[in-house]
Amino acid sequence: MGLNIDRADMAHWTILCAERYLSVFYDYLHERIYDYHVLQADETPVLVSKENRTEGSKHYMWVYRTDKMYLDKQIVLYEYQPSRNASHPRAFLKDFKGVCVTDGYQAYHTIEKEREDLRIAGCWSHARRRFDEAVKALPKDRRKSSLAYLALKQIQAIYREENKLASMTIEERLKHCQLTVKPLVDAYFTWIK
C-alpha cells in the first residue's frame, strides 16, 4: 500500500540537495565566521560504512562555531573529513585571524606555529574534565584534600565569573574579564606551576 523507496536513494537525494542548494549558504557562513575574533573547534570520530572502506572505518566530523557570547548571531559549521589530519583545520581556518579554542589536539598547535595571526587557546571544559576524573578516582575521604580538587575549585571560580558575562555589553565584558577573570586565570597558572 505505499511506495517503497530505498534508504540509499533517499540518502543520495539528501546529499544532492545539500550539495546543489545548501552549499551556497554553507560557504557564506564559512566566510562570515571569519568576522568573529573567537572560534571554537573540535573533532569527533564517526563510523562510516562505504564501498572500498573497511566496515566501521573511523572518519571525523569537524565542528567550528562562534563563541557562546554571540548567541544572537551564532554560527555552527560541520565538516566531514576522512581523517584527523591537520590539513583539514588548516584549510578551514586559512583566512581566520584570532583565537581558536580547542581541546589541546596537537594539530591545532602545529597550525598555530605556522601563523602569526592565529592563537590556539585551551578549553577549560577539557582541562576540568581531567581533574574531575582524577577526583572521582580517589577514595571519598581523600578527594577534598587532593590537588585535583583544588584545581577544580579554581576552575569553578573562573566559570562563576565567566557566567556573569552573558548579560553584559562588549565593553562591560572586557572590563569584567580584565578585573576579575584574568586575575583568577593568572592565579590558576601560577598555582599550577
Short mmCIF file of N, CA and C in Angstrom, two decimals:
data_model
loop_
_atom_site.label_atom_id
_atom_site.label_comp_id
_atom_site.label_asym_id
_atom_site.label_seq_id
_atom_site.Cartn_x
_atom_site.Cartn_y
_atom_site.Cartn_z
N MET A 1 0.83 -1.17 0.00
CA MET A 1 0.00 0.00 0.00
C MET A 1 0.88 1.24 0.00
N GLY A 2 1.91 1.36 -0.39
CA GLY A 2 2.69 2.58 -0.41
C GLY A 2 3.84 2.42 -1.36
N LEU A 3 4.57 3.43 -1.44
CA LEU A 3 5.72 3.43 -2.33
C LEU A 3 6.96 3.15 -1.50
N ASN A 4 7.63 2.08 -1.80
CA ASN A 4 8.86 1.74 -1.09
C ASN A 4 10.03 2.45 -1.77
N ILE A 5 10.71 3.27 -1.00
CA ILE A 5 11.89 3.97 -1.51
C ILE A 5 13.08 3.48 -0.72
N ASP A 6 14.08 3.07 -1.43
CA ASP A 6 15.29 2.55 -0.82
C ASP A 6 15.96 3.63 0.04
N ARG A 7 16.46 3.23 1.17
CA ARG A 7 17.13 4.15 2.09
C ARG A 7 18.34 4.81 1.42
N ALA A 8 19.08 4.06 0.64
CA ALA A 8 20.25 4.60 -0.05
C ALA A 8 19.84 5.69 -1.05
N ASP A 9 18.70 5.49 -1.71
CA ASP A 9 18.20 6.51 -2.65
C ASP A 9 17.85 7.80 -1.91
N MET A 10 17.18 7.66 -0.78
CA MET A 10 16.82 8.85 0.00
C MET A 10 18.06 9.58 0.49
N ALA A 11 19.05 8.83 0.93
CA ALA A 11 20.30 9.44 1.38
C ALA A 11 20.98 10.17 0.22
N HIS A 12 20.98 9.54 -0.94
CA HIS A 12 21.59 10.15 -2.13
C HIS A 12 20.87 11.45 -2.50
N TRP A 13 19.55 11.47 -2.44
CA TRP A 13 18.78 12.68 -2.75
C TRP A 13 19.12 13.80 -1.75
N THR A 14 19.25 13.42 -0.49
CA THR A 14 19.57 14.41 0.54
C THR A 14 20.94 15.03 0.28
N ILE A 15 21.90 14.19 -0.05
CA ILE A 15 23.25 14.68 -0.34
C ILE A 15 23.24 15.59 -1.57
N LEU A 16 22.56 15.17 -2.62
CA LEU A 16 22.48 16.01 -3.83
C LEU A 16 21.84 17.36 -3.55
N CYS A 17 20.77 17.35 -2.79
CA CYS A 17 20.08 18.59 -2.44
C CYS A 17 21.01 19.51 -1.64
N ALA A 18 21.71 18.94 -0.68
CA ALA A 18 22.64 19.73 0.13
C ALA A 18 23.76 20.31 -0.72
N GLU A 19 24.34 19.48 -1.57
CA GLU A 19 25.44 19.95 -2.42
C GLU A 19 24.97 21.02 -3.41
N ARG A 20 23.81 20.83 -3.97
CA ARG A 20 23.31 21.72 -5.01
C ARG A 20 22.77 23.04 -4.45
N TYR A 21 22.07 22.99 -3.32
CA TYR A 21 21.37 24.17 -2.84
C TYR A 21 21.90 24.74 -1.52
N LEU A 22 22.31 23.89 -0.61
CA LEU A 22 22.72 24.37 0.70
C LEU A 22 24.20 24.75 0.78
N SER A 23 25.01 24.27 -0.14
CA SER A 23 26.44 24.58 -0.09
C SER A 23 26.70 26.08 -0.23
N VAL A 24 25.83 26.78 -0.94
CA VAL A 24 25.97 28.24 -1.08
C VAL A 24 25.84 28.90 0.29
N PHE A 25 24.87 28.46 1.10
CA PHE A 25 24.69 29.00 2.44
C PHE A 25 25.87 28.64 3.34
N TYR A 26 26.33 27.41 3.20
CA TYR A 26 27.47 26.96 4.00
C TYR A 26 28.69 27.84 3.69
N ASP A 27 28.97 28.04 2.42
CA ASP A 27 30.12 28.86 2.02
C ASP A 27 29.98 30.29 2.54
N TYR A 28 28.77 30.83 2.49
CA TYR A 28 28.52 32.18 3.01
C TYR A 28 28.82 32.23 4.51
N LEU A 29 28.30 31.26 5.26
CA LEU A 29 28.54 31.23 6.71
C LEU A 29 30.01 31.00 7.02
N HIS A 30 30.69 30.21 6.19
CA HIS A 30 32.12 29.99 6.37
C HIS A 30 32.87 31.32 6.25
N GLU A 31 32.48 32.15 5.31
CA GLU A 31 33.09 33.48 5.17
C GLU A 31 32.75 34.35 6.38
N ARG A 32 31.51 34.31 6.84
CA ARG A 32 31.06 35.15 7.96
C ARG A 32 31.73 34.75 9.27
N ILE A 33 32.07 33.49 9.41
CA ILE A 33 32.68 33.04 10.67
C ILE A 33 34.02 33.73 10.91
N TYR A 34 34.65 34.19 9.82
CA TYR A 34 35.92 34.90 9.94
C TYR A 34 35.76 36.30 10.53
N ASP A 35 34.54 36.80 10.60
CA ASP A 35 34.28 38.12 11.18
C ASP A 35 34.40 38.12 12.70
N TYR A 36 34.40 36.95 13.30
CA TYR A 36 34.46 36.83 14.76
C TYR A 36 35.90 36.67 15.21
N HIS A 37 36.19 37.19 16.40
CA HIS A 37 37.56 37.13 16.92
C HIS A 37 37.85 35.80 17.62
N VAL A 38 36.81 35.14 18.14
CA VAL A 38 36.99 33.89 18.88
C VAL A 38 36.12 32.80 18.25
N LEU A 39 36.76 31.67 17.94
CA LEU A 39 36.05 30.49 17.45
C LEU A 39 36.35 29.32 18.36
N GLN A 40 35.50 28.32 18.31
CA GLN A 40 35.74 27.06 19.00
C GLN A 40 35.79 25.97 17.95
N ALA A 41 36.71 25.03 18.12
CA ALA A 41 36.85 23.94 17.15
C ALA A 41 37.01 22.62 17.89
N ASP A 42 36.44 21.58 17.32
CA ASP A 42 36.57 20.24 17.89
C ASP A 42 36.31 19.23 16.78
N GLU A 43 36.79 18.05 16.98
CA GLU A 43 36.56 16.98 16.00
C GLU A 43 36.13 15.74 16.77
N THR A 44 35.25 14.98 16.16
CA THR A 44 34.76 13.78 16.83
C THR A 44 34.68 12.65 15.80
N PRO A 45 35.03 11.43 16.21
CA PRO A 45 35.01 10.32 15.25
C PRO A 45 33.58 9.92 14.88
N VAL A 46 33.42 9.52 13.63
CA VAL A 46 32.16 8.96 13.15
C VAL A 46 32.49 7.68 12.40
N LEU A 47 31.66 6.67 12.57
CA LEU A 47 31.88 5.41 11.87
C LEU A 47 31.22 5.47 10.51
N VAL A 48 31.94 5.00 9.50
CA VAL A 48 31.46 5.08 8.13
C VAL A 48 31.47 3.70 7.50
N SER A 49 30.41 3.37 6.81
CA SER A 49 30.34 2.13 6.06
C SER A 49 30.11 2.50 4.61
N LYS A 50 31.11 2.26 3.76
CA LYS A 50 31.04 2.68 2.37
C LYS A 50 31.87 1.73 1.52
N GLU A 51 31.58 1.72 0.23
CA GLU A 51 32.36 0.87 -0.67
C GLU A 51 33.85 1.22 -0.57
N ASN A 52 34.69 0.22 -0.72
CA ASN A 52 36.15 0.36 -0.69
C ASN A 52 36.68 0.83 0.66
N ARG A 53 35.88 0.73 1.71
CA ARG A 53 36.33 1.10 3.04
C ARG A 53 36.06 -0.06 3.97
N THR A 54 36.90 -0.20 4.95
CA THR A 54 36.69 -1.23 5.95
C THR A 54 35.41 -0.92 6.73
N GLU A 55 34.63 -1.93 6.97
CA GLU A 55 33.40 -1.77 7.74
C GLU A 55 33.74 -1.11 9.07
N GLY A 56 33.07 -0.01 9.36
CA GLY A 56 33.29 0.68 10.62
C GLY A 56 34.54 1.53 10.64
N SER A 57 35.13 1.86 9.49
CA SER A 57 36.34 2.68 9.50
C SER A 57 36.03 4.06 10.09
N LYS A 58 37.02 4.63 10.77
CA LYS A 58 36.82 5.86 11.51
C LYS A 58 37.10 7.08 10.64
N HIS A 59 36.14 7.97 10.59
CA HIS A 59 36.28 9.26 9.92
C HIS A 59 35.96 10.32 10.97
N TYR A 60 36.00 11.59 10.58
CA TYR A 60 35.81 12.64 11.58
C TYR A 60 34.84 13.71 11.13
N MET A 61 34.06 14.19 12.08
CA MET A 61 33.22 15.35 11.88
C MET A 61 33.90 16.49 12.64
N TRP A 62 34.35 17.48 11.90
CA TRP A 62 34.98 18.65 12.48
C TRP A 62 33.90 19.70 12.70
N VAL A 63 33.89 20.32 13.86
CA VAL A 63 32.88 21.32 14.20
C VAL A 63 33.58 22.63 14.51
N TYR A 64 33.10 23.69 13.89
CA TYR A 64 33.63 25.04 14.12
C TYR A 64 32.44 25.91 14.49
N ARG A 65 32.59 26.70 15.56
CA ARG A 65 31.47 27.54 15.99
C ARG A 65 31.96 28.85 16.57
N THR A 66 31.08 29.83 16.51
CA THR A 66 31.39 31.10 17.14
C THR A 66 31.21 30.94 18.64
N ASP A 67 31.80 31.84 19.38
CA ASP A 67 31.74 31.79 20.83
C ASP A 67 30.30 31.95 21.32
N LYS A 68 30.01 31.38 22.48
CA LYS A 68 28.64 31.42 23.01
C LYS A 68 28.17 32.83 23.35
N MET A 69 29.08 33.79 23.42
CA MET A 69 28.69 35.17 23.70
C MET A 69 27.95 35.81 22.52
N TYR A 70 28.03 35.16 21.36
CA TYR A 70 27.37 35.69 20.16
C TYR A 70 26.07 34.94 19.89
N LEU A 71 25.28 34.69 20.91
CA LEU A 71 24.06 33.89 20.75
C LEU A 71 23.10 34.46 19.72
N ASP A 72 23.08 35.78 19.57
CA ASP A 72 22.16 36.37 18.61
C ASP A 72 22.59 36.12 17.17
N LYS A 73 23.86 35.78 16.97
CA LYS A 73 24.37 35.51 15.61
C LYS A 73 25.25 34.26 15.61
N GLN A 74 24.81 33.25 16.28
CA GLN A 74 25.58 32.01 16.41
C GLN A 74 25.75 31.31 15.06
N ILE A 75 26.98 30.90 14.78
CA ILE A 75 27.27 30.11 13.58
C ILE A 75 27.92 28.81 14.03
N VAL A 76 27.40 27.69 13.56
CA VAL A 76 27.98 26.38 13.83
C VAL A 76 28.09 25.67 12.48
N LEU A 77 29.32 25.29 12.12
CA LEU A 77 29.55 24.61 10.84
C LEU A 77 30.18 23.25 11.09
N TYR A 78 29.68 22.25 10.38
CA TYR A 78 30.19 20.89 10.46
C TYR A 78 30.91 20.58 9.15
N GLU A 79 32.04 19.88 9.29
CA GLU A 79 32.80 19.50 8.10
C GLU A 79 33.22 18.03 8.23
N TYR A 80 32.68 17.20 7.38
CA TYR A 80 33.02 15.78 7.38
C TYR A 80 34.35 15.59 6.66
N GLN A 81 35.26 14.84 7.28
CA GLN A 81 36.56 14.56 6.68
C GLN A 81 36.93 13.10 6.95
N PRO A 82 37.71 12.50 6.05
CA PRO A 82 38.07 11.09 6.22
C PRO A 82 39.20 10.85 7.23
N SER A 83 39.78 11.92 7.79
CA SER A 83 40.88 11.72 8.73
C SER A 83 40.91 12.84 9.76
N ARG A 84 41.85 12.72 10.68
CA ARG A 84 42.06 13.71 11.73
C ARG A 84 43.31 14.54 11.43
N ASN A 85 43.69 14.58 10.19
CA ASN A 85 44.90 15.25 9.74
C ASN A 85 44.81 16.76 9.92
N ALA A 86 45.94 17.39 10.22
CA ALA A 86 46.00 18.84 10.42
C ALA A 86 45.63 19.62 9.17
N SER A 87 45.69 18.99 8.01
CA SER A 87 45.35 19.69 6.77
C SER A 87 43.90 20.18 6.76
N HIS A 88 43.02 19.50 7.48
CA HIS A 88 41.60 19.88 7.48
C HIS A 88 41.37 21.20 8.22
N PRO A 89 41.79 21.33 9.50
CA PRO A 89 41.60 22.64 10.14
C PRO A 89 42.48 23.72 9.50
N ARG A 90 43.61 23.34 8.95
CA ARG A 90 44.47 24.31 8.26
C ARG A 90 43.71 24.95 7.10
N ALA A 91 43.03 24.14 6.32
CA ALA A 91 42.26 24.66 5.17
C ALA A 91 41.04 25.45 5.65
N PHE A 92 40.35 24.94 6.65
CA PHE A 92 39.14 25.62 7.12
C PHE A 92 39.46 26.97 7.73
N LEU A 93 40.54 27.05 8.50
CA LEU A 93 40.89 28.27 9.22
C LEU A 93 41.85 29.19 8.46
N LYS A 94 42.09 28.91 7.19
CA LYS A 94 43.13 29.63 6.44
C LYS A 94 42.97 31.14 6.45
N ASP A 95 41.75 31.66 6.46
CA ASP A 95 41.54 33.10 6.46
C ASP A 95 41.09 33.64 7.81
N PHE A 96 41.08 32.80 8.83
CA PHE A 96 40.67 33.25 10.16
C PHE A 96 41.84 33.88 10.89
N LYS A 97 41.59 35.02 11.49
CA LYS A 97 42.58 35.71 12.31
C LYS A 97 41.97 35.93 13.68
N GLY A 98 42.56 35.32 14.69
CA GLY A 98 42.02 35.47 16.03
C GLY A 98 42.38 34.29 16.91
N VAL A 99 41.51 34.00 17.85
CA VAL A 99 41.72 32.95 18.84
C VAL A 99 40.79 31.78 18.53
N CYS A 100 41.36 30.59 18.50
CA CYS A 100 40.58 29.37 18.29
C CYS A 100 40.73 28.50 19.54
N VAL A 101 39.62 28.25 20.22
CA VAL A 101 39.61 27.46 21.45
C VAL A 101 39.42 26.00 21.07
N THR A 102 40.35 25.16 21.55
CA THR A 102 40.34 23.74 21.17
C THR A 102 40.56 22.85 22.39
N ASP A 103 40.54 21.55 22.15
CA ASP A 103 40.71 20.56 23.22
C ASP A 103 42.17 20.20 23.49
N GLY A 104 43.10 20.82 22.82
CA GLY A 104 44.51 20.51 23.03
C GLY A 104 45.09 19.56 22.01
N TYR A 105 44.30 19.14 21.04
CA TYR A 105 44.79 18.26 19.98
C TYR A 105 45.96 18.95 19.27
N GLN A 106 47.06 18.24 19.12
CA GLN A 106 48.31 18.81 18.63
C GLN A 106 48.22 19.44 17.24
N ALA A 107 47.34 18.96 16.40
CA ALA A 107 47.21 19.51 15.04
C ALA A 107 46.96 21.01 15.06
N TYR A 108 46.16 21.48 16.01
CA TYR A 108 45.87 22.91 16.10
C TYR A 108 47.13 23.70 16.45
N HIS A 109 47.94 23.16 17.35
CA HIS A 109 49.17 23.84 17.74
C HIS A 109 50.18 23.86 16.59
N THR A 110 50.17 22.82 15.78
CA THR A 110 51.02 22.78 14.59
C THR A 110 50.67 23.94 13.67
N ILE A 111 49.39 24.17 13.46
CA ILE A 111 48.93 25.26 12.60
C ILE A 111 49.29 26.61 13.22
N GLU A 112 49.14 26.72 14.53
CA GLU A 112 49.47 27.97 15.23
C GLU A 112 50.93 28.36 15.01
N LYS A 113 51.82 27.37 15.02
CA LYS A 113 53.25 27.64 14.81
C LYS A 113 53.54 28.16 13.41
N GLU A 114 52.68 27.86 12.46
CA GLU A 114 52.86 28.28 11.07
C GLU A 114 52.36 29.71 10.82
N ARG A 115 51.58 30.24 11.75
CA ARG A 115 50.92 31.52 11.52
C ARG A 115 51.06 32.46 12.71
N GLU A 116 51.25 33.73 12.42
CA GLU A 116 51.34 34.73 13.48
C GLU A 116 49.98 35.30 13.85
N ASP A 117 48.99 35.14 12.97
CA ASP A 117 47.68 35.75 13.19
C ASP A 117 46.66 34.79 13.80
N LEU A 118 47.11 33.62 14.22
CA LEU A 118 46.23 32.62 14.83
C LEU A 118 46.79 32.22 16.19
N ARG A 119 45.93 32.26 17.18
CA ARG A 119 46.32 31.84 18.52
C ARG A 119 45.39 30.71 18.96
N ILE A 120 45.98 29.63 19.45
CA ILE A 120 45.21 28.49 19.94
C ILE A 120 45.12 28.59 21.46
N ALA A 121 43.92 28.49 21.98
CA ALA A 121 43.70 28.54 23.42
C ALA A 121 43.06 27.22 23.86
N GLY A 122 43.41 26.81 25.06
CA GLY A 122 42.85 25.58 25.59
C GLY A 122 41.44 25.76 26.11
N CYS A 123 40.69 24.71 26.07
CA CYS A 123 39.29 24.71 26.51
C CYS A 123 39.25 24.34 28.00
N TRP A 124 38.63 25.18 28.80
CA TRP A 124 38.53 24.92 30.23
C TRP A 124 37.76 23.63 30.52
N SER A 125 36.76 23.33 29.71
CA SER A 125 35.97 22.12 29.94
C SER A 125 36.82 20.87 29.83
N HIS A 126 37.72 20.85 28.84
CA HIS A 126 38.59 19.68 28.68
C HIS A 126 39.58 19.58 29.84
N ALA A 127 40.13 20.70 30.28
CA ALA A 127 41.05 20.69 31.42
C ALA A 127 40.31 20.24 32.69
N ARG A 128 39.13 20.80 32.90
CA ARG A 128 38.35 20.48 34.07
C ARG A 128 37.99 19.00 34.13
N ARG A 129 37.66 18.42 32.98
CA ARG A 129 37.26 17.02 32.92
C ARG A 129 38.34 16.10 33.49
N ARG A 130 39.60 16.36 33.16
CA ARG A 130 40.69 15.51 33.65
C ARG A 130 40.80 15.58 35.18
N PHE A 131 40.68 16.79 35.72
CA PHE A 131 40.74 16.92 37.18
C PHE A 131 39.54 16.24 37.83
N ASP A 132 38.37 16.37 37.22
CA ASP A 132 37.17 15.73 37.75
C ASP A 132 37.33 14.21 37.77
N GLU A 133 37.89 13.66 36.70
CA GLU A 133 38.14 12.22 36.63
C GLU A 133 39.12 11.79 37.72
N ALA A 134 40.14 12.62 37.95
CA ALA A 134 41.14 12.29 38.98
C ALA A 134 40.50 12.29 40.37
N VAL A 135 39.67 13.28 40.64
CA VAL A 135 38.99 13.36 41.94
C VAL A 135 38.09 12.14 42.14
N LYS A 136 37.32 11.79 41.13
CA LYS A 136 36.40 10.65 41.25
C LYS A 136 37.13 9.32 41.42
N ALA A 137 38.38 9.24 40.98
CA ALA A 137 39.16 8.01 41.12
C ALA A 137 39.70 7.83 42.54
N LEU A 138 39.69 8.89 43.32
CA LEU A 138 40.21 8.84 44.69
C LEU A 138 39.16 8.31 45.66
N PRO A 139 39.61 7.73 46.77
CA PRO A 139 38.65 7.37 47.82
C PRO A 139 37.96 8.65 48.33
N LYS A 140 36.71 8.55 48.72
CA LYS A 140 35.92 9.73 49.11
C LYS A 140 36.59 10.56 50.20
N ASP A 141 37.23 9.90 51.15
CA ASP A 141 37.83 10.62 52.27
C ASP A 141 39.08 11.41 51.87
N ARG A 142 39.61 11.19 50.67
CA ARG A 142 40.83 11.90 50.24
C ARG A 142 40.56 12.92 49.13
N ARG A 143 39.33 12.97 48.65
CA ARG A 143 39.03 13.82 47.50
C ARG A 143 39.26 15.31 47.77
N LYS A 144 38.69 15.82 48.86
CA LYS A 144 38.75 17.27 49.11
C LYS A 144 40.13 17.77 49.49
N SER A 145 41.03 16.89 49.81
CA SER A 145 42.40 17.31 50.15
C SER A 145 43.36 17.12 48.97
N SER A 146 42.84 16.70 47.83
CA SER A 146 43.70 16.43 46.67
C SER A 146 43.99 17.69 45.86
N LEU A 147 45.10 17.66 45.14
CA LEU A 147 45.45 18.77 44.25
C LEU A 147 44.43 18.91 43.12
N ALA A 148 43.91 17.79 42.66
CA ALA A 148 42.91 17.83 41.59
C ALA A 148 41.66 18.58 42.06
N TYR A 149 41.27 18.37 43.31
CA TYR A 149 40.10 19.07 43.86
C TYR A 149 40.37 20.57 43.94
N LEU A 150 41.57 20.94 44.36
CA LEU A 150 41.93 22.36 44.42
C LEU A 150 41.90 22.99 43.03
N ALA A 151 42.37 22.26 42.04
CA ALA A 151 42.31 22.75 40.65
C ALA A 151 40.86 22.94 40.22
N LEU A 152 40.01 21.97 40.54
CA LEU A 152 38.58 22.08 40.20
C LEU A 152 37.95 23.32 40.82
N LYS A 153 38.28 23.59 42.07
CA LYS A 153 37.72 24.76 42.76
C LYS A 153 38.15 26.05 42.07
N GLN A 154 39.39 26.11 41.63
CA GLN A 154 39.86 27.32 40.94
C GLN A 154 39.17 27.48 39.59
N ILE A 155 38.99 26.39 38.88
CA ILE A 155 38.30 26.45 37.59
C ILE A 155 36.83 26.83 37.80
N GLN A 156 36.21 26.34 38.86
CA GLN A 156 34.83 26.71 39.17
C GLN A 156 34.70 28.21 39.42
N ALA A 157 35.69 28.79 40.09
CA ALA A 157 35.67 30.24 40.34
C ALA A 157 35.75 31.02 39.02
N ILE A 158 36.56 30.52 38.10
CA ILE A 158 36.66 31.15 36.77
C ILE A 158 35.32 31.03 36.05
N TYR A 159 34.73 29.84 36.06
CA TYR A 159 33.41 29.63 35.44
C TYR A 159 32.36 30.58 36.02
N ARG A 160 32.37 30.70 37.35
CA ARG A 160 31.38 31.55 38.02
C ARG A 160 31.45 32.99 37.49
N GLU A 161 32.67 33.49 37.32
CA GLU A 161 32.83 34.85 36.81
C GLU A 161 32.50 34.94 35.33
N GLU A 162 32.88 33.93 34.56
CA GLU A 162 32.57 33.95 33.12
C GLU A 162 31.07 33.87 32.87
N ASN A 163 30.34 33.19 33.73
CA ASN A 163 28.88 33.09 33.57
C ASN A 163 28.19 34.45 33.71
N LYS A 164 28.83 35.37 34.39
CA LYS A 164 28.27 36.71 34.55
C LYS A 164 28.37 37.54 33.27
N LEU A 165 29.19 37.10 32.32
CA LEU A 165 29.44 37.88 31.11
C LEU A 165 28.25 37.91 30.15
N ALA A 166 27.41 36.91 30.18
CA ALA A 166 26.34 36.76 29.18
C ALA A 166 25.44 37.98 29.06
N SER A 167 25.13 38.62 30.17
CA SER A 167 24.20 39.75 30.13
C SER A 167 24.90 41.10 29.98
N MET A 168 26.21 41.10 29.78
CA MET A 168 26.96 42.35 29.70
C MET A 168 27.20 42.79 28.26
N THR A 169 27.45 44.07 28.11
CA THR A 169 27.85 44.60 26.80
C THR A 169 29.30 44.19 26.54
N ILE A 170 29.76 44.39 25.33
CA ILE A 170 31.15 44.03 24.99
C ILE A 170 32.13 44.79 25.87
N GLU A 171 31.89 46.07 26.08
CA GLU A 171 32.78 46.89 26.92
C GLU A 171 32.77 46.40 28.36
N GLU A 172 31.59 46.07 28.87
CA GLU A 172 31.48 45.56 30.24
C GLU A 172 32.17 44.20 30.38
N ARG A 173 32.05 43.37 29.35
CA ARG A 173 32.72 42.06 29.37
C ARG A 173 34.23 42.22 29.47
N LEU A 174 34.76 43.10 28.63
CA LEU A 174 36.21 43.32 28.64
C LEU A 174 36.67 43.80 30.01
N LYS A 175 35.96 44.76 30.57
CA LYS A 175 36.33 45.30 31.88
C LYS A 175 36.25 44.20 32.95
N HIS A 176 35.15 43.43 32.94
CA HIS A 176 34.98 42.36 33.93
C HIS A 176 36.07 41.30 33.78
N CYS A 177 36.38 40.96 32.54
CA CYS A 177 37.44 39.96 32.30
C CYS A 177 38.78 40.45 32.82
N GLN A 178 39.11 41.70 32.54
CA GLN A 178 40.39 42.24 32.98
C GLN A 178 40.48 42.36 34.50
N LEU A 179 39.38 42.77 35.13
CA LEU A 179 39.40 43.00 36.57
C LEU A 179 39.17 41.74 37.40
N THR A 180 38.40 40.79 36.88
CA THR A 180 38.00 39.64 37.69
C THR A 180 38.49 38.30 37.14
N VAL A 181 38.25 38.04 35.86
CA VAL A 181 38.59 36.73 35.30
C VAL A 181 40.10 36.58 35.13
N LYS A 182 40.76 37.58 34.56
CA LYS A 182 42.20 37.48 34.31
C LYS A 182 42.99 37.19 35.59
N PRO A 183 42.73 37.90 36.71
CA PRO A 183 43.47 37.56 37.94
C PRO A 183 43.25 36.11 38.39
N LEU A 184 42.04 35.60 38.20
CA LEU A 184 41.77 34.20 38.57
C LEU A 184 42.54 33.23 37.68
N VAL A 185 42.58 33.53 36.38
CA VAL A 185 43.32 32.68 35.44
C VAL A 185 44.82 32.75 35.74
N ASP A 186 45.32 33.96 35.97
CA ASP A 186 46.74 34.13 36.30
C ASP A 186 47.09 33.37 37.59
N ALA A 187 46.22 33.47 38.58
CA ALA A 187 46.46 32.76 39.85
C ALA A 187 46.45 31.25 39.63
N TYR A 188 45.56 30.77 38.79
CA TYR A 188 45.50 29.34 38.48
C TYR A 188 46.82 28.87 37.87
N PHE A 189 47.32 29.60 36.87
CA PHE A 189 48.55 29.16 36.20
C PHE A 189 49.78 29.33 37.10
N THR A 190 49.76 30.32 37.97
CA THR A 190 50.85 30.45 38.95
C THR A 190 50.82 29.26 39.89
N TRP A 191 49.64 28.90 40.37
CA TRP A 191 49.49 27.76 41.27
C TRP A 191 49.89 26.45 40.59
N ILE A 192 49.49 26.28 39.34
CA ILE A 192 49.71 25.01 38.65
C ILE A 192 51.21 24.76 38.40
N LYS A 193 51.97 25.83 38.28
CA LYS A 193 53.42 25.68 38.03
C LYS A 193 54.09 25.16 39.27
#
